[in-house]
Coordinates of C-alpha atoms in Angstrom, one line a residue:
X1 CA -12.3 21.3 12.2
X2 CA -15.4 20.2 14.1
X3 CA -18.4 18.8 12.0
X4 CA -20.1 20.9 14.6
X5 CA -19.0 24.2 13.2
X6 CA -20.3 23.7 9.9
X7 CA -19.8 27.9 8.9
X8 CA -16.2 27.8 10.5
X9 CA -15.7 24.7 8.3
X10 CA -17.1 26.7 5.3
X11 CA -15.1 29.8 6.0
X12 CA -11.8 27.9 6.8
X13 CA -12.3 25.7 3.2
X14 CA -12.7 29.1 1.7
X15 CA -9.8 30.6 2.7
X16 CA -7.7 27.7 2.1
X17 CA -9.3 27.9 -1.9
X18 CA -8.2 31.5 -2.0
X19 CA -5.1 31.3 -0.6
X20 CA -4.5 28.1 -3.2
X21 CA -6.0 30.4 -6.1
X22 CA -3.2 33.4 -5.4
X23 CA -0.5 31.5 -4.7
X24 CA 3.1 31.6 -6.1
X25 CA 6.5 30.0 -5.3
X26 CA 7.2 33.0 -2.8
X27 CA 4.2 32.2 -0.9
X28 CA 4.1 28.2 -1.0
X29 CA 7.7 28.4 0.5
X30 CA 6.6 30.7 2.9
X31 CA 3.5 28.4 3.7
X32 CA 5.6 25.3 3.7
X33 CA 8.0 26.8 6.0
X34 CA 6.1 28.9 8.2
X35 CA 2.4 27.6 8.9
X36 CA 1.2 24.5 11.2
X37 CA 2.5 21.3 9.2
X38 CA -1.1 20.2 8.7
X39 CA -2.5 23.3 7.4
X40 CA 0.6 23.7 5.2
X41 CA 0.1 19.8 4.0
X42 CA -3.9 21.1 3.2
X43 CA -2.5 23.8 1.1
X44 CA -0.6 21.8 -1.0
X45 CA -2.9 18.7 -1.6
X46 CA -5.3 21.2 -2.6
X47 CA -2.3 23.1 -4.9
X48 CA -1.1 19.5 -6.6
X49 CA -4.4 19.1 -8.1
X50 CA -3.9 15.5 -7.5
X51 CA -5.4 13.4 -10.2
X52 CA -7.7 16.8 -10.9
X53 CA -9.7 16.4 -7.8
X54 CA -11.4 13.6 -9.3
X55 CA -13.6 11.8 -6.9
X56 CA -12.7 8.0 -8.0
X57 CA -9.7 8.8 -6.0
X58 CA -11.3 9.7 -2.7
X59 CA -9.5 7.7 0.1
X60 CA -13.0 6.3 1.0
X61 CA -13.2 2.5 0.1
X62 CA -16.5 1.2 1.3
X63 CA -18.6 4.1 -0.6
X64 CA -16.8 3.2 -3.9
X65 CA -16.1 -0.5 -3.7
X66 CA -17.9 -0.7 -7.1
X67 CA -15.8 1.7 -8.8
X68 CA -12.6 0.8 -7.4
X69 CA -13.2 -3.1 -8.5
X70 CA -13.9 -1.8 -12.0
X71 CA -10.6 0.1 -11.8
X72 CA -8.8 -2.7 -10.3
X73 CA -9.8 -5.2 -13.1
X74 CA -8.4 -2.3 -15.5
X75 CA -5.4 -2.1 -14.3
X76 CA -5.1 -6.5 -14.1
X77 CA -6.1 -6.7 -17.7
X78 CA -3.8 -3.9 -18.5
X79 CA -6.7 -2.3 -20.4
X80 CA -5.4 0.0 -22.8
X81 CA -8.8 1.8 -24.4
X82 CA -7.1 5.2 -24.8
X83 CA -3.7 3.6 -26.7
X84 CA -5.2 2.4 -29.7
X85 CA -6.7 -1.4 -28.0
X86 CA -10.1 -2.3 -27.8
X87 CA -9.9 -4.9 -26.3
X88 CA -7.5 -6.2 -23.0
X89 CA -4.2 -6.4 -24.2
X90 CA -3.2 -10.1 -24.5
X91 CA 0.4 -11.0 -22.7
X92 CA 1.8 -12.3 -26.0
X93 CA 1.3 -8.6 -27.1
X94 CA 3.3 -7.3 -24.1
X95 CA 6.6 -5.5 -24.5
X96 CA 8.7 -2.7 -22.9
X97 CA 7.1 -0.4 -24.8
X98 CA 4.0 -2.1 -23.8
X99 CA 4.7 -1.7 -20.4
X100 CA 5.7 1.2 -20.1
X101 CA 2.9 3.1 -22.0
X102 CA 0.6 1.3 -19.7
X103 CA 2.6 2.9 -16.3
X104 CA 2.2 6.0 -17.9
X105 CA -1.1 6.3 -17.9
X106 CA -1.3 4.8 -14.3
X107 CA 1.2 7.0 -12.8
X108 CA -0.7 10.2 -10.5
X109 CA -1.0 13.2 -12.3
X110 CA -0.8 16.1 -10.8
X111 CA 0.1 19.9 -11.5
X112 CA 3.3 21.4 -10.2
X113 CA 3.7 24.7 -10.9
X114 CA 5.9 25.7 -8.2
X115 CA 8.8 22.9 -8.5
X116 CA 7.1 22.1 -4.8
X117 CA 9.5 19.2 -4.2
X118 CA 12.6 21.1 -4.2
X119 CA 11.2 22.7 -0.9
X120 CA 10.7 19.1 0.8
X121 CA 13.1 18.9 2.2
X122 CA 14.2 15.8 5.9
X123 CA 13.1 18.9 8.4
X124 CA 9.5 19.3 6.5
X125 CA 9.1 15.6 5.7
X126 CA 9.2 15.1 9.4
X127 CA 7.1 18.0 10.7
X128 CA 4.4 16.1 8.0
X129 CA 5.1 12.7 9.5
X130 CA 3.7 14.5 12.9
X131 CA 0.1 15.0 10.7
X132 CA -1.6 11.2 11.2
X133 CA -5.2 12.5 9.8
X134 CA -3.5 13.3 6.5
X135 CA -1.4 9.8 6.1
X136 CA -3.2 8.6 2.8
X137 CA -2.6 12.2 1.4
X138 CA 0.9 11.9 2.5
X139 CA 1.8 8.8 1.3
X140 CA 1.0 10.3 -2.5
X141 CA 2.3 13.8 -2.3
X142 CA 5.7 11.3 -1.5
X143 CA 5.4 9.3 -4.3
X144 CA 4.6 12.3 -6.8
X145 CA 8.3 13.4 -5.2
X146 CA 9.3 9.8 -6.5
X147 CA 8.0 10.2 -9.4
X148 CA 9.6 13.6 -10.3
X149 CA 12.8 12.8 -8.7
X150 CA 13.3 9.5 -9.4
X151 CA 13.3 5.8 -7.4
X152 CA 16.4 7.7 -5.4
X153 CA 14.4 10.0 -3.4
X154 CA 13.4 7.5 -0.7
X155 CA 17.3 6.4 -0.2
X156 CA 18.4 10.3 -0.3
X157 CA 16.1 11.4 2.3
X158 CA 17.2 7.9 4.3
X159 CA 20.7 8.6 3.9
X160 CA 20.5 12.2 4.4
X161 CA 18.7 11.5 8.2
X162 CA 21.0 8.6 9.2
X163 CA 23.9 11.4 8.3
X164 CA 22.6 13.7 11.0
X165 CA 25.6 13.9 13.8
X166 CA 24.3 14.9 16.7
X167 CA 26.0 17.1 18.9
X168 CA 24.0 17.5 21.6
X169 CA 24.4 14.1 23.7
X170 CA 21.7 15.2 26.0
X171 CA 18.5 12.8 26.8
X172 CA 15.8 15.1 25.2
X173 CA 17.8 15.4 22.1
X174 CA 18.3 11.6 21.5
X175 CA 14.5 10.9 22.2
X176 CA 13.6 13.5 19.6
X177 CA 16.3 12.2 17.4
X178 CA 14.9 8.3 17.9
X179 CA 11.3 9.5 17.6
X180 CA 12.2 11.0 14.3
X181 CA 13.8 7.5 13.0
X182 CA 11.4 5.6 14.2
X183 CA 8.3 7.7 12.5
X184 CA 10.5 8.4 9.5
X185 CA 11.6 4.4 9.3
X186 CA 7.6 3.2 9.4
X187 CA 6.4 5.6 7.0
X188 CA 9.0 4.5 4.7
X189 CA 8.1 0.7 5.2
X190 CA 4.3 1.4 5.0
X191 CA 5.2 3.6 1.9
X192 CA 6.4 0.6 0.2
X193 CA 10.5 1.4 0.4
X194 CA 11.5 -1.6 2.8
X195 CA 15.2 -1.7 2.1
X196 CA 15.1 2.0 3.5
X197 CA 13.4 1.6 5.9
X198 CA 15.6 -1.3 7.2
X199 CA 18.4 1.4 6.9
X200 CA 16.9 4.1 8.8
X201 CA 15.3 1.9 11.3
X202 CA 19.1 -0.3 12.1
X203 CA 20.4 2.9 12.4
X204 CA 18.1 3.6 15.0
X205 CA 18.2 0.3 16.7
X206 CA 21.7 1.2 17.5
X207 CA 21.1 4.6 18.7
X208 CA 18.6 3.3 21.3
X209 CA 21.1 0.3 22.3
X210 CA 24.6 1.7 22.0
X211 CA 24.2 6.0 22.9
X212 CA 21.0 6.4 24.4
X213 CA 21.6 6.3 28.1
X214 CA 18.1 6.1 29.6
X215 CA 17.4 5.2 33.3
X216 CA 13.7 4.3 32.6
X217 CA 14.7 0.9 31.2
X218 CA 10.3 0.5 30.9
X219 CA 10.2 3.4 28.0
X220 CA 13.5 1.8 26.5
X221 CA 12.1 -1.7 25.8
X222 CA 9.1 0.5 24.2
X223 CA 11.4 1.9 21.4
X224 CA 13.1 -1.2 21.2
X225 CA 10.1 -3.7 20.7
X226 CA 8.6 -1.0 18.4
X227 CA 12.0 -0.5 15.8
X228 CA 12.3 -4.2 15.8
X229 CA 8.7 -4.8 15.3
X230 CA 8.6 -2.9 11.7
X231 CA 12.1 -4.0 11.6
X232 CA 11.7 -7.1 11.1
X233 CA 8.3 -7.3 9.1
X234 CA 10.5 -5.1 6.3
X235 CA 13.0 -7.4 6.2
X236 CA 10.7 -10.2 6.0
X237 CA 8.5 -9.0 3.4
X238 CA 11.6 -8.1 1.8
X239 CA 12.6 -11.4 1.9
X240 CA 16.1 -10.6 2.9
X241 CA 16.0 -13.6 5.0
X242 CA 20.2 -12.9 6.2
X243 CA 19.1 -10.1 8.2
X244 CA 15.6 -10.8 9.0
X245 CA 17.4 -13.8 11.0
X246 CA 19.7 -11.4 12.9
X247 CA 16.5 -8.8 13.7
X248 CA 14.8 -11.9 14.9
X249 CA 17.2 -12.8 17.6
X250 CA 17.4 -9.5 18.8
X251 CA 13.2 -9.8 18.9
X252 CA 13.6 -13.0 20.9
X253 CA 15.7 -11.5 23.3
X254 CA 13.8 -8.4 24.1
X255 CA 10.3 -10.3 24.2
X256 CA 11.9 -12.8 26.7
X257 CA 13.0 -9.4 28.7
X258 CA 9.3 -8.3 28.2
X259 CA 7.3 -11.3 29.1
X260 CA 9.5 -11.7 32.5
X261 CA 8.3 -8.3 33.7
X262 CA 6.0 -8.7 36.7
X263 CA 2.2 -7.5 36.3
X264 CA 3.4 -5.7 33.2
X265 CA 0.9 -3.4 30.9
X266 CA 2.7 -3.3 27.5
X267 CA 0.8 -5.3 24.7
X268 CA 3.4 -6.6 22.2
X269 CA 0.9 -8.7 20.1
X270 CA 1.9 -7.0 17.4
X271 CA 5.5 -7.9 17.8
X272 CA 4.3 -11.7 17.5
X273 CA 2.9 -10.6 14.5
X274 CA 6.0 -9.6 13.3
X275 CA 7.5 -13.1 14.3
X276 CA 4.5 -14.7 12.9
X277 CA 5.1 -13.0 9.5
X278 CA 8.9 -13.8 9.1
X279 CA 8.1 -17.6 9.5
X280 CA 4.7 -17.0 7.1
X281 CA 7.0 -15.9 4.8
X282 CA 9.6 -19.2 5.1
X283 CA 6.1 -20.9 4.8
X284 CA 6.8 -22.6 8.3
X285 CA 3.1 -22.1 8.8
X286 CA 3.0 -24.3 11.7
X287 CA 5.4 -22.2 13.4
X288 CA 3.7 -18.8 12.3
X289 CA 0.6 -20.0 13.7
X290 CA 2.1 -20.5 17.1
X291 CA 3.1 -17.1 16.9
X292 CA 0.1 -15.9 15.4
X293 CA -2.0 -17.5 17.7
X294 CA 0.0 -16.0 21.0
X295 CA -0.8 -12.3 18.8
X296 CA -4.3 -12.7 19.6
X297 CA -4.5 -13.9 23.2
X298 CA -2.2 -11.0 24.0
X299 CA -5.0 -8.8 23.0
X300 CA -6.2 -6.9 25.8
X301 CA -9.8 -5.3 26.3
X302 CA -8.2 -1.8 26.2
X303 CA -6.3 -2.5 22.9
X304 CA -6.7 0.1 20.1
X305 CA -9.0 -1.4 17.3
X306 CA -6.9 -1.4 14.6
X307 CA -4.1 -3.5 16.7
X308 CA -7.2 -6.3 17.0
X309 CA -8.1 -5.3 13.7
X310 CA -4.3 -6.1 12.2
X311 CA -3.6 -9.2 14.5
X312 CA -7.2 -10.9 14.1
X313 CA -6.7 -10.5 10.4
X314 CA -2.9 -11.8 10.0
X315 CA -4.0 -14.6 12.1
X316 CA -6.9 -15.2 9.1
X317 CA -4.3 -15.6 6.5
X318 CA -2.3 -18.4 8.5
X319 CA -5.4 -20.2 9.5
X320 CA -6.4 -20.4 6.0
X321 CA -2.9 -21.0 4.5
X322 CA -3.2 -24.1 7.1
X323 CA -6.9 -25.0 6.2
X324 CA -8.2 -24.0 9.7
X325 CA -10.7 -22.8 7.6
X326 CA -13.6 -22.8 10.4
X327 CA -11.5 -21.1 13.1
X328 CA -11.0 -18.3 10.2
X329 CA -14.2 -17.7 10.1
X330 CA -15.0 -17.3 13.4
X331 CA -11.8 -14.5 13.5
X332 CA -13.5 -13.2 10.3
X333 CA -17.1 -12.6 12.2
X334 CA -15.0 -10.9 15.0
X335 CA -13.3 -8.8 12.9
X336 CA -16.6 -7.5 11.6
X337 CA -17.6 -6.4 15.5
X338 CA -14.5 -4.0 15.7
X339 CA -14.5 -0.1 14.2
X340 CA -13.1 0.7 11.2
X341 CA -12.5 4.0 11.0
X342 CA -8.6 3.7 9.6
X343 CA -6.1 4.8 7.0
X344 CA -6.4 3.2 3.4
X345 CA -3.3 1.1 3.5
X346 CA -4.3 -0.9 6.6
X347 CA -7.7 -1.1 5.0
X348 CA -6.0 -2.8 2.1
X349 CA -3.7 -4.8 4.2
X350 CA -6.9 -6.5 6.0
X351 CA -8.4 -6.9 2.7
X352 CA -5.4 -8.8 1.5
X353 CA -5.4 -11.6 4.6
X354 CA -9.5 -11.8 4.1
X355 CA -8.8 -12.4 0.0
X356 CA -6.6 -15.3 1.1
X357 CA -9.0 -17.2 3.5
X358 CA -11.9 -16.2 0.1
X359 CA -9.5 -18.2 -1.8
X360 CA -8.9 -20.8 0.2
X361 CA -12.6 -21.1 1.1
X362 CA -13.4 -21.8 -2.6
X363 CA -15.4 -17.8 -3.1
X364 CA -13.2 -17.2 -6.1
X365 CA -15.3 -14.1 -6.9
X366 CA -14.7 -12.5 -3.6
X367 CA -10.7 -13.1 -3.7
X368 CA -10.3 -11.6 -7.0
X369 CA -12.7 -8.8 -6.1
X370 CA -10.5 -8.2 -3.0
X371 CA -7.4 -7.9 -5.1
X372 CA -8.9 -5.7 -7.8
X373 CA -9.8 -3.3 -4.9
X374 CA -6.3 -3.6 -3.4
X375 CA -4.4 -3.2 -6.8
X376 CA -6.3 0.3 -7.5
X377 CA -5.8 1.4 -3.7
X378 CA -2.3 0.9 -3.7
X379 CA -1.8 2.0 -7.0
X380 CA -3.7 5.6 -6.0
X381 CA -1.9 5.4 -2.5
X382 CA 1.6 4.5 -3.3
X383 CA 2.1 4.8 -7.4
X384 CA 2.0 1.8 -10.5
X385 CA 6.1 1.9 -9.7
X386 CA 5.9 0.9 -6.4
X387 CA 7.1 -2.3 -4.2
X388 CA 3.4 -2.6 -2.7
X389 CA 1.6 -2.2 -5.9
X390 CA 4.2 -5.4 -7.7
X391 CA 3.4 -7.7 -5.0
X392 CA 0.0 -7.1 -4.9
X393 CA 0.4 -8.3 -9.1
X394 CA 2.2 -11.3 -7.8
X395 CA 0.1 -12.7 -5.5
X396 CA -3.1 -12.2 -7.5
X397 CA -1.7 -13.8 -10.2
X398 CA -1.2 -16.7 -8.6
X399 CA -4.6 -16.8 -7.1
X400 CA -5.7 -16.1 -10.3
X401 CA -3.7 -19.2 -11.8
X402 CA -5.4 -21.3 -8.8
X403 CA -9.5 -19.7 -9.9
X404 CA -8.4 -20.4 -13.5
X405 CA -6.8 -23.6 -13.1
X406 CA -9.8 -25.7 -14.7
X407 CA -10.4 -23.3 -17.6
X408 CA -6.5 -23.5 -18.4
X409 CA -7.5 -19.5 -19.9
X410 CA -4.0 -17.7 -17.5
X411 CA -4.2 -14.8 -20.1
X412 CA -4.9 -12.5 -17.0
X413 CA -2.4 -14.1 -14.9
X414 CA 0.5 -13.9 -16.9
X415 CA -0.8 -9.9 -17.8
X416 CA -0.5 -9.7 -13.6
X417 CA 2.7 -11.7 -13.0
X418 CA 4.3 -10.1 -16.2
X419 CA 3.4 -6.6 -14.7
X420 CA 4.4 -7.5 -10.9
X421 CA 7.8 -8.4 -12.6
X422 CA 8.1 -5.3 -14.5
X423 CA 7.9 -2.9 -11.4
X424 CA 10.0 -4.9 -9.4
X425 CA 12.9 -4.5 -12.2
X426 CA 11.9 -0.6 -12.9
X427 CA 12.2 0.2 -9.6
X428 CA 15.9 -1.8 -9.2
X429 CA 15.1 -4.7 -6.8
X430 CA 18.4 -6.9 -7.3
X431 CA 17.9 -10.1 -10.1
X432 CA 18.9 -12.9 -7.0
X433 CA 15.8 -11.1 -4.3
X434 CA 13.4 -13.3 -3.9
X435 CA 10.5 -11.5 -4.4
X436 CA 11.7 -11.3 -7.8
X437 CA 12.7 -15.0 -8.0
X438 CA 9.0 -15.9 -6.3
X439 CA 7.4 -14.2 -9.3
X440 CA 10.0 -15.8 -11.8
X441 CA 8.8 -19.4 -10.7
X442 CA 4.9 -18.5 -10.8
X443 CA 5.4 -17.0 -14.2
X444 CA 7.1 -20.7 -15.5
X445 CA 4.2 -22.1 -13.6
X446 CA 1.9 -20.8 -15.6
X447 CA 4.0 -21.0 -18.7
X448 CA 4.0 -24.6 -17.8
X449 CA 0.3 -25.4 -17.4
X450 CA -0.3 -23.4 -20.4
X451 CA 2.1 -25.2 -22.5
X452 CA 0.6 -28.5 -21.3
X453 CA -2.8 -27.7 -22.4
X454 CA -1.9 -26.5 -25.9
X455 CA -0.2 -30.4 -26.2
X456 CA -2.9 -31.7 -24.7
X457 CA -5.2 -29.9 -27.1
X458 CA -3.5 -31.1 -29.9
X459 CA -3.6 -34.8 -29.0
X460 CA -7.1 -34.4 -28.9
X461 CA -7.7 -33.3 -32.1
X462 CA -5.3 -35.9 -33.5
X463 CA -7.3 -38.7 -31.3
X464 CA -10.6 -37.6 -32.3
X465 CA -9.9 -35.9 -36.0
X466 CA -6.8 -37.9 -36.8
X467 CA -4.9 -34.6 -37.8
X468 CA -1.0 -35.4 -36.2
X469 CA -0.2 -31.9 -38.4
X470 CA -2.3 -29.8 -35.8
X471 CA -0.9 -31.6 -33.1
X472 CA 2.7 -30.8 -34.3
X473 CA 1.6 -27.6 -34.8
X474 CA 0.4 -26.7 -31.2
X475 CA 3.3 -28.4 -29.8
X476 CA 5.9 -26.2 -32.1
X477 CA 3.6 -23.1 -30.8
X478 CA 4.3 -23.8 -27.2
X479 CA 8.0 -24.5 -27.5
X480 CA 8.4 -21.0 -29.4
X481 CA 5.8 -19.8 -26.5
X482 CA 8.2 -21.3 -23.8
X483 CA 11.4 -19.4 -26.0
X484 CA 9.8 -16.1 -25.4
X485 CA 9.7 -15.9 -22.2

């Protein structure tokens, strides 16, 4: 509604209250199925009750960055005031039982008194995926689905689209139908499901290149560059590097096509991004600066904001992974001239290349403060059991290992790495993925250093005090430490 209209505003909010306030199954099936998807997705934000209308979970970063750090830090520390601790839980006090009392009390609550996710169903979920002012709301009602119908519900409504036979061969059906995967395929990548949406959006990759026959070969290189785009930043983040190498050299081939055109208007600066990103990820930084650094001279004048915004800030993180430290800085001040009116998730996202050049840049307080914020958001946006949420653990624990490094205290590091780990395995990422081996290797790291200081400790004290029983002491501690884990 216009802010111009403040009455209509009034009098639509109050109908939507009433409506909420009388309603039963009957009438939220009839809502969901009948009424515009975005009214209908209103109705049943406002009938979830998510996380009982409670403020701290407004989608509104800047106005409660204070709040949000304080939540952040929570969740890091693995505070656990209402289950009996006081204090932070320490890591040597960690256990399954641990853990999972912890995501409890992390997880979205929400009322459901009218089984509302039997009634989502692929043919609603995509009407919703047509709402983009709601995304942030979207993105939770979908993981409340998760959460009451298990880690399955992503690959079920994946499976169930790439099912679809389509027997209608006409052109207006297949764009509809490649439309559909593409929007359903990104949502399920930003959602934090990658190996779906690799599913859904291969799927689609071969609809556009092996049934679709379009003659306007401009709008087919559009679909194309777009499914390979997220395509291949899924499969990169994933770090399933075996098909991230075939999705490249299917990215190759079509920006070659691309670039040749003559006085051509399409901007695929994100699509170096996505190029940039998969050889980030095999830490060939040199390489995904090249990349990176072709991203932002493709910019154009006309460019949407948050394309600059998203390609001025992955080009941050490589600068500053390569110590170009000066050039990020001048991206960083541009960054600051563009608008940012945009959903959560990219918020975070921008957040998360800015925490690395803060780390690198020696403003410890300002990286962890940047990952505190991004931990609660994507805990509120996407759920504690959630792909997003465990990386975000990961890599602040090892930027916390880096701040920490001359204190040798990594109790809040290991609570981070151990709880990155945790989600990765509750949510069933395979034991040989390497996000889960990544984590495995900065938890001995930190296992390591640790272990080193408790020797080192104790030679001091037998130096200094002449005590070798202390020393023996520590070191036996550490090797039992070293046994847990």
């Amino acid at each position: 509604m216009s802010n111009s209209s403040p009455n209509v505003e009034s009098l639509y909010s109050k109908s939507l209250k009433q409506l909420c306030y009388s309603m039963n199954e009957d009438t939220l099936v009839n809502v969901l199925k009948w009424l515009p998807p975005s009214i209908s997705l209103q109705i049943l934000w406002k009938v979830l009750k998510v996380n009982n209308d409670c403020e701290n979970f407004v989608y509104n970063l800047p106005e409660s960055k204070i709040s949000s750090i304080k939540r952040g830090r929570e969740i890091a520390q693995m505070s656990l005031h209402n289950s009996g601790y006081e204090e932070p839980v320490s890591y040597r006090q960690m256990s399954s039982e641990t853990h999972e009392g912890f995501a409890t009390i992390q997880q979205t609550k929400f009322v459901d008194r009218f089984n509302f996710s039997q009634h989502i169903d692929l043919n609603l979920f995509s009407k919703y995926l047509e709402v983009t002012n709601y995304r942030s709301e979207l993105f939770t009602i979908f993981q409340i689905c998760i959460q009451i119908n298990g880690f399955q519900f992503p690959k079920n409504l994946a499976d169930e689209w790439i099912k679809i036979d389509i027997q209608d061969e006409s052109n207006s059906v297949y764009v509809h139908h490649i439309d559909q995967g593409l929007k359903l395929g990104i949502f399920l990548g930003d959602a934090g499901w990658f190996s779906e949406c690799a599913l859904v959006l291969s799927h689609t990759y071969k609809i556009i290149t092996t049934k679709w026959l379009c003659h306007d070969q401009n709008l087919k290189l559009v679909k194309i560059i777009q499914c390979l785009t997220k395509w291949l930043l899924v499969v990169s983040n994933y770090h399933n590097f075996e098909e991230a190498k075939v999705v490249l050299q299917y990215m190759l081939h079509t920006i070659g096509i691309i670039e040749k055109i003559e006085r051509r208007k399409l901007c695929i600066a994100y699509a170096y991004v996505a190029v940039s990103q998969y050889y980030y990820v095999l830490m060939e930084f040199n390489e995904a600066w090249s990349w990176a650094f072709k991203a932002v001279y493709e910019l154009q004048d006309k460019s949407a904001d948050i394309l600059k915004l998203l390609v001025i800030s992955h080009a941050i993180r490589v600068c500053s992974v390569l110590n170009k430290l000066s050039t990020a800085r001048k991206l960083i001040n541009q960054l600051h001239t563009y608008e940012k009116e945009i959903d959560q998730n990219v918020d975070v996202d921008i957040l998360l290349n800015i925490a690395c050049y803060s780390l690198k840049a020696d403003l410890a307080k300002d990286s962890i403060n940047s990952y505190y914020i991004a931990l609660d958001s994507r805990r509120n946006l996407f759920g504690y059991y959630n792909l997003h949420t465990a990386i975000v653990f990961v890599d602040y624990a090892y930027a916390r290992y880096v701040c920490d490094y001359s204190t040798t205290d990594f109790n809040e590091a290991m609570r981070s790495i151990l709880q990155g780990i945790f989600i990765m395995e509750k949510i069933g990422l395979p034991n040989d993925n390497m996000l889960l081996v990544n984590a495995g290797r900065i938890k001995a790291l930190i296992l390591e250093e640790k272990a080193l200081d408790i020797m080192d400790r104790g030679i001091d004290i037998y130096i200094h005090d002449g005590i070798r029983v202390q020393m023996i002491s520590n070191m036996s501690s550490g090797r039992k430490m070293l046994a847990m884990y």
